[in-house]
């Protein structure tokens, strides 16, 4: 019996180790000729506050959604951005894809990605092939109605399941936000 438990434990440790050591790959896309220094504040898109995302491809897990929101918020605050729910410069949205999909314009993002509003993408000509286990974070210039930046992290899928380990989630969000990397002007640590 002890031998069976030891083998089961070693298998579990090996599986967790594999999931945590899996390579997270990031990529990003930003609007050309955009003055990113004008952005100082942010708020989350209304769909982030909604219970669940509609759509076949999207991971619907409220606890996981909350973890992602907290991780993104921490990274943006670390860059000096301030939360402003009434008049933000940037609107932040994210989505997790359980299934591979193609993103082109707004096709593939799912209904209601930006709520009831219609916004322009960075490029309606760019197509993204998204793997299962991909996290997408989008930043929208609220005044212009234009997505100005989006980042992707893939490699968050193991054994046909999304890796929800909090350290892995935070690492993926950190890697994506590092791709953005724009600090608020006059940002200082007190």
PDB file of C-alpha atoms in Angstrom:
ATOM      1  CA  UNK A   1       0.000   0.000   0.000  1.00  0.00           C
ATOM      2  CA  UNK A   2       2.842   2.386   0.882  1.00  0.00           C
ATOM      3  CA  UNK A   3       4.444   1.683  -2.486  1.00  0.00           C
ATOM      4  CA  UNK A   4       1.197   2.528  -4.330  1.00  0.00           C
ATOM      5  CA  UNK A   5       0.817   5.796  -2.361  1.00  0.00           C
ATOM      6  CA  UNK A   6       4.455   6.682  -3.058  1.00  0.00           C
ATOM      7  CA  UNK A   7       3.992   6.093  -6.804  1.00  0.00           C
ATOM      8  CA  UNK A   8       0.758   8.132  -6.791  1.00  0.00           C
ATOM      9  CA  UNK A   9       2.483  10.961  -4.905  1.00  0.00           C
ATOM     10  CA  UNK A  10       5.482  10.960  -7.277  1.00  0.00           C
ATOM     11  CA  UNK A  11       3.131  11.013 -10.268  1.00  0.00           C
ATOM     12  CA  UNK A  12       1.238  13.985  -8.817  1.00  0.00           C
ATOM     13  CA  UNK A  13       4.460  15.881  -8.030  1.00  0.00           C
ATOM     14  CA  UNK A  14       5.752  15.158 -11.542  1.00  0.00           C
ATOM     15  CA  UNK A  15       2.513  16.422 -13.106  1.00  0.00           C
ATOM     16  CA  UNK A  16       2.480  19.611 -11.008  1.00  0.00           C
ATOM     17  CA  UNK A  17       6.168  20.167 -11.748  1.00  0.00           C
ATOM     18  CA  UNK A  18       5.525  19.749 -15.487  1.00  0.00           C
ATOM     19  CA  UNK A  19       2.661  22.243 -15.417  1.00  0.00           C
ATOM     20  CA  UNK A  20       4.650  24.819 -13.488  1.00  0.00           C
ATOM     21  CA  UNK A  21       7.784  24.423 -15.616  1.00  0.00           C
ATOM     22  CA  UNK A  22       5.900  24.648 -18.884  1.00  0.00           C
ATOM     23  CA  UNK A  23       7.161  27.520 -21.022  1.00  0.00           C
ATOM     24  CA  UNK A  24       4.826  30.508 -21.149  1.00  0.00           C
ATOM     25  CA  UNK A  25       5.089  32.313 -24.468  1.00  0.00           C
ATOM     26  CA  UNK A  26       4.030  35.935 -24.811  1.00  0.00           C
ATOM     27  CA  UNK A  27       3.379  38.252 -27.713  1.00  0.00           C
ATOM     28  CA  UNK A  28       1.824  41.677 -28.045  1.00  0.00           C
ATOM     29  CA  UNK A  29       0.505  44.099 -30.591  1.00  0.00           C
ATOM     30  CA  UNK A  30       0.230  47.862 -30.227  1.00  0.00           C
ATOM     31  CA  UNK A  31      -1.136  50.762 -32.179  1.00  0.00           C
ATOM     32  CA  UNK A  32       1.565  52.517 -34.135  1.00  0.00           C
ATOM     33  CA  UNK A  33       2.172  56.212 -33.495  1.00  0.00           C
ATOM     34  CA  UNK A  34       0.260  56.100 -30.201  1.00  0.00           C
ATOM     35  CA  UNK A  35       1.429  58.369 -27.362  1.00  0.00           C
ATOM     36  CA  UNK A  36       1.218  55.916 -24.470  1.00  0.00           C
ATOM     37  CA  UNK A  37       2.510  58.517 -21.983  1.00  0.00           C
ATOM     38  CA  UNK A  38      -0.887  60.253 -22.027  1.00  0.00           C
ATOM     39  CA  UNK A  39      -2.491  57.328 -20.182  1.00  0.00           C
ATOM     40  CA  UNK A  40      -2.489  57.597 -16.401  1.00  0.00           C
ATOM     41  CA  UNK A  41      -5.669  55.852 -15.227  1.00  0.00           C
ATOM     42  CA  UNK A  42      -7.591  52.664 -15.968  1.00  0.00           C
ATOM     43  CA  UNK A  43     -10.777  50.785 -15.190  1.00  0.00           C
ATOM     44  CA  UNK A  44     -11.937  47.304 -16.064  1.00  0.00           C
ATOM     45  CA  UNK A  45     -14.479  46.728 -18.834  1.00  0.00           C
ATOM     46  CA  UNK A  46     -18.020  46.150 -17.619  1.00  0.00           C
ATOM     47  CA  UNK A  47     -17.921  42.511 -18.744  1.00  0.00           C
ATOM     48  CA  UNK A  48     -15.142  41.847 -16.224  1.00  0.00           C
ATOM     49  CA  UNK A  49     -17.649  42.652 -13.482  1.00  0.00           C
ATOM     50  CA  UNK A  50     -20.278  40.387 -15.039  1.00  0.00           C
ATOM     51  CA  UNK A  51     -20.674  36.877 -13.716  1.00  0.00           C
ATOM     52  CA  UNK A  52     -19.706  34.753 -16.708  1.00  0.00           C
ATOM     53  CA  UNK A  53     -18.541  35.322 -20.273  1.00  0.00           C
ATOM     54  CA  UNK A  54     -20.752  34.092 -23.075  1.00  0.00           C
ATOM     55  CA  UNK A  55     -19.103  31.851 -25.592  1.00  0.00           C
ATOM     56  CA  UNK A  56     -18.003  28.335 -26.295  1.00  0.00           C
ATOM     57  CA  UNK A  57     -14.244  28.997 -26.239  1.00  0.00           C
ATOM     58  CA  UNK A  58     -13.951  30.932 -23.013  1.00  0.00           C
ATOM     59  CA  UNK A  59     -13.058  29.693 -19.563  1.00  0.00           C
ATOM     60  CA  UNK A  60     -15.903  30.489 -17.178  1.00  0.00           C
ATOM     61  CA  UNK A  61     -14.587  30.307 -13.641  1.00  0.00           C
ATOM     62  CA  UNK A  62     -15.425  33.189 -11.311  1.00  0.00           C
ATOM     63  CA  UNK A  63     -12.623  32.484  -8.812  1.00  0.00           C
ATOM     64  CA  UNK A  64     -10.069  32.302 -11.611  1.00  0.00           C
ATOM     65  CA  UNK A  65     -11.496  35.474 -13.165  1.00  0.00           C
ATOM     66  CA  UNK A  66     -11.009  37.251  -9.830  1.00  0.00           C
ATOM     67  CA  UNK A  67      -7.383  36.009  -9.617  1.00  0.00           C
ATOM     68  CA  UNK A  68      -6.684  37.357 -13.092  1.00  0.00           C
ATOM     69  CA  UNK A  69      -8.252  40.714 -12.299  1.00  0.00           C
ATOM     70  CA  UNK A  70      -6.176  41.063  -9.125  1.00  0.00           C
ATOM     71  CA  UNK A  71      -2.974  40.089 -10.943  1.00  0.00           C
ATOM     72  CA  UNK A  72      -3.609  42.578 -13.765  1.00  0.00           C
ATOM     73  CA  UNK A  73      -4.520  45.302 -11.299  1.00  0.00           C
ATOM     74  CA  UNK A  74      -1.303  44.691  -9.341  1.00  0.00           C
ATOM     75  CA  UNK A  75       0.840  44.883 -12.479  1.00  0.00           C
ATOM     76  CA  UNK A  76      -0.798  48.101 -13.710  1.00  0.00           C
ATOM     77  CA  UNK A  77      -0.465  49.715 -10.289  1.00  0.00           C
ATOM     78  CA  UNK A  78       3.196  48.643 -10.328  1.00  0.00           C
ATOM     79  CA  UNK A  79       3.598  50.690 -13.522  1.00  0.00           C
ATOM     80  CA  UNK A  80       2.062  53.703 -11.765  1.00  0.00           C
ATOM     81  CA  UNK A  81      -1.464  53.556 -13.193  1.00  0.00           C
ATOM     82  CA  UNK A  82      -4.331  54.547 -10.926  1.00  0.00           C
ATOM     83  CA  UNK A  83      -7.819  53.057 -10.873  1.00  0.00           C
ATOM     84  CA  UNK A  84     -10.495  55.553 -11.983  1.00  0.00           C
ATOM     85  CA  UNK A  85     -13.906  53.938 -12.368  1.00  0.00           C
ATOM     86  CA  UNK A  86     -15.651  57.118 -13.545  1.00  0.00           C
ATOM     87  CA  UNK A  87     -13.320  58.611 -16.173  1.00  0.00           C
ATOM     88  CA  UNK A  88     -10.431  56.245 -17.008  1.00  0.00           C
ATOM     89  CA  UNK A  89      -7.903  56.810 -19.782  1.00  0.00           C
ATOM     90  CA  UNK A  90      -7.684  53.061 -20.467  1.00  0.00           C
ATOM     91  CA  UNK A  91     -10.318  50.355 -20.304  1.00  0.00           C
ATOM     92  CA  UNK A  92      -8.846  46.934 -19.509  1.00  0.00           C
ATOM     93  CA  UNK A  93     -10.375  43.671 -20.631  1.00  0.00           C
ATOM     94  CA  UNK A  94      -9.175  40.077 -20.685  1.00  0.00           C
ATOM     95  CA  UNK A  95     -10.304  36.714 -21.914  1.00  0.00           C
ATOM     96  CA  UNK A  96      -9.080  33.150 -21.447  1.00  0.00           C
ATOM     97  CA  UNK A  97      -9.456  30.731 -24.342  1.00  0.00           C
ATOM     98  CA  UNK A  98     -10.037  27.046 -23.583  1.00  0.00           C
ATOM     99  CA  UNK A  99     -10.194  26.100 -27.254  1.00  0.00           C
ATOM    100  CA  UNK A 100      -8.070  27.214 -30.195  1.00  0.00           C
ATOM    101  CA  UNK A 101      -9.653  29.993 -32.229  1.00  0.00           C
ATOM    102  CA  UNK A 102      -8.888  32.608 -34.850  1.00  0.00           C
ATOM    103  CA  UNK A 103      -9.162  36.270 -33.910  1.00  0.00           C
ATOM    104  CA  UNK A 104      -9.757  38.674 -36.787  1.00  0.00           C
ATOM    105  CA  UNK A 105     -11.211  42.099 -36.131  1.00  0.00           C
ATOM    106  CA  UNK A 106     -13.798  41.224 -33.496  1.00  0.00           C
ATOM    107  CA  UNK A 107     -14.424  37.719 -34.802  1.00  0.00           C
ATOM    108  CA  UNK A 108     -13.436  35.089 -32.263  1.00  0.00           C
ATOM    109  CA  UNK A 109     -13.469  37.370 -29.225  1.00  0.00           C
ATOM    110  CA  UNK A 110     -17.047  36.372 -28.436  1.00  0.00           C
ATOM    111  CA  UNK A 111     -20.181  38.408 -28.061  1.00  0.00           C
ATOM    112  CA  UNK A 112     -20.010  41.285 -25.644  1.00  0.00           C
ATOM    113  CA  UNK A 113     -16.219  41.428 -25.313  1.00  0.00           C
ATOM    114  CA  UNK A 114     -16.487  45.194 -24.867  1.00  0.00           C
ATOM    115  CA  UNK A 115     -20.087  45.110 -23.624  1.00  0.00           C
ATOM    116  CA  UNK A 116     -22.608  46.859 -25.831  1.00  0.00           C
ATOM    117  CA  UNK A 117     -20.042  49.265 -27.270  1.00  0.00           C
ATOM    118  CA  UNK A 118     -18.249  48.928 -30.590  1.00  0.00           C
ATOM    119  CA  UNK A 119     -14.589  49.864 -30.655  1.00  0.00           C
ATOM    120  CA  UNK A 120     -11.935  49.798 -33.330  1.00  0.00           C
ATOM    121  CA  UNK A 121      -9.279  47.111 -33.148  1.00  0.00           C
ATOM    122  CA  UNK A 122      -5.580  47.808 -33.543  1.00  0.00           C
ATOM    123  CA  UNK A 123      -5.899  46.449 -37.054  1.00  0.00           C
ATOM    124  CA  UNK A 124      -8.842  44.832 -38.745  1.00  0.00           C
ATOM    125  CA  UNK A 125      -6.356  43.209 -41.114  1.00  0.00           C
ATOM    126  CA  UNK A 126      -4.375  41.311 -38.500  1.00  0.00           C
ATOM    127  CA  UNK A 127      -5.348  37.726 -37.741  1.00  0.00           C
ATOM    128  CA  UNK A 128      -4.245  35.872 -34.615  1.00  0.00           C
ATOM    129  CA  UNK A 129      -4.277  32.101 -34.295  1.00  0.00           C
ATOM    130  CA  UNK A 130      -4.914  31.533 -30.601  1.00  0.00           C
ATOM    131  CA  UNK A 131      -4.008  28.216 -28.980  1.00  0.00           C
ATOM    132  CA  UNK A 132      -6.004  26.547 -26.236  1.00  0.00           C
ATOM    133  CA  UNK A 133      -4.818  27.901 -22.898  1.00  0.00           C
ATOM    134  CA  UNK A 134      -4.182  31.462 -24.074  1.00  0.00           C
ATOM    135  CA  UNK A 135      -4.768  34.549 -21.956  1.00  0.00           C
ATOM    136  CA  UNK A 136      -5.513  37.796 -23.812  1.00  0.00           C
ATOM    137  CA  UNK A 137      -5.320  41.238 -22.162  1.00  0.00           C
ATOM    138  CA  UNK A 138      -6.564  44.274 -24.124  1.00  0.00           C
ATOM    139  CA  UNK A 139      -6.156  47.992 -23.400  1.00  0.00           C
ATOM    140  CA  UNK A 140      -8.573  50.433 -24.962  1.00  0.00           C
ATOM    141  CA  UNK A 141      -8.154  54.200 -25.267  1.00  0.00           C
ATOM    142  CA  UNK A 142     -11.586  55.131 -23.929  1.00  0.00           C
ATOM    143  CA  UNK A 143     -11.696  58.624 -25.454  1.00  0.00           C
ATOM    144  CA  UNK A 144     -10.704  57.488 -28.950  1.00  0.00           C
ATOM    145  CA  UNK A 145     -12.655  54.220 -28.890  1.00  0.00           C
ATOM    146  CA  UNK A 146      -9.571  52.358 -30.111  1.00  0.00           C
ATOM    147  CA  UNK A 147      -7.792  49.286 -28.783  1.00  0.00           C
ATOM    148  CA  UNK A 148      -4.213  50.530 -28.439  1.00  0.00           C
ATOM    149  CA  UNK A 149      -2.487  47.446 -27.066  1.00  0.00           C
ATOM    150  CA  UNK A 150      -3.109  43.770 -26.480  1.00  0.00           C
ATOM    151  CA  UNK A 151      -0.932  41.015 -25.133  1.00  0.00           C
ATOM    152  CA  UNK A 152      -1.202  37.249 -25.269  1.00  0.00           C
ATOM    153  CA  UNK A 153       0.249  34.486 -23.099  1.00  0.00           C
ATOM    154  CA  UNK A 154       0.062  30.904 -24.320  1.00  0.00           C
ATOM    155  CA  UNK A 155       1.387  27.715 -22.794  1.00  0.00           C
ATOM    156  CA  UNK A 156      -1.084  27.797 -19.916  1.00  0.00           C
ATOM    157  CA  UNK A 157      -2.700  24.484 -20.815  1.00  0.00           C
ATOM    158  CA  UNK A 158      -1.571  21.089 -19.514  1.00  0.00           C
ATOM    159  CA  UNK A 159      -3.346  17.731 -19.524  1.00  0.00           C
ATOM    160  CA  UNK A 160      -6.319  19.309 -21.355  1.00  0.00           C
ATOM    161  CA  UNK A 161      -6.875  21.805 -18.529  1.00  0.00           C
ATOM    162  CA  UNK A 162      -6.021  25.449 -18.020  1.00  0.00           C
ATOM    163  CA  UNK A 163      -3.290  25.917 -15.406  1.00  0.00           C
ATOM    164  CA  UNK A 164      -4.939  27.879 -12.596  1.00  0.00           C
ATOM    165  CA  UNK A 165      -2.037  27.827 -10.152  1.00  0.00           C
ATOM    166  CA  UNK A 166      -1.869  31.354  -8.710  1.00  0.00           C
ATOM    167  CA  UNK A 167       1.911  31.660  -9.186  1.00  0.00           C
ATOM    168  CA  UNK A 168       1.621  30.603 -12.840  1.00  0.00           C
ATOM    169  CA  UNK A 169      -1.265  33.029 -13.418  1.00  0.00           C
ATOM    170  CA  UNK A 170       0.696  35.895 -11.878  1.00  0.00           C
ATOM    171  CA  UNK A 171       3.763  34.980 -13.939  1.00  0.00           C
ATOM    172  CA  UNK A 172       1.741  34.971 -17.170  1.00  0.00           C
ATOM    173  CA  UNK A 173       0.122  38.326 -16.371  1.00  0.00           C
ATOM    174  CA  UNK A 174       3.498  39.796 -15.408  1.00  0.00           C
ATOM    175  CA  UNK A 175       5.076  38.600 -18.655  1.00  0.00           C
ATOM    176  CA  UNK A 176       2.218  40.091 -20.690  1.00  0.00           C
ATOM    177  CA  UNK A 177       2.313  43.442 -18.888  1.00  0.00           C
ATOM    178  CA  UNK A 178       6.112  43.526 -19.256  1.00  0.00           C
ATOM    179  CA  UNK A 179       5.488  43.443 -23.011  1.00  0.00           C
ATOM    180  CA  UNK A 180       3.445  46.651 -22.546  1.00  0.00           C
ATOM    181  CA  UNK A 181       6.027  48.111 -20.177  1.00  0.00           C
ATOM    182  CA  UNK A 182       4.934  51.761 -20.293  1.00  0.00           C
ATOM    183  CA  UNK A 183       5.311  53.438 -16.922  1.00  0.00           C
ATOM    184  CA  UNK A 184       3.255  56.436 -15.964  1.00  0.00           C
ATOM    185  CA  UNK A 185       5.289  59.615 -16.383  1.00  0.00           C
ATOM    186  CA  UNK A 186       6.592  60.967 -13.049  1.00  0.00           C
ATOM    187  CA  UNK A 187       5.992  57.589 -11.397  1.00  0.00           C
ATOM    188  CA  UNK A 188       7.953  57.163  -8.199  1.00  0.00           C
ATOM    189  CA  UNK A 189       8.025  54.639  -5.378  1.00  0.00           C
ATOM    190  CA  UNK A 190       7.473  56.297  -1.987  1.00  0.00           C
TER     191      UNK A 190
END
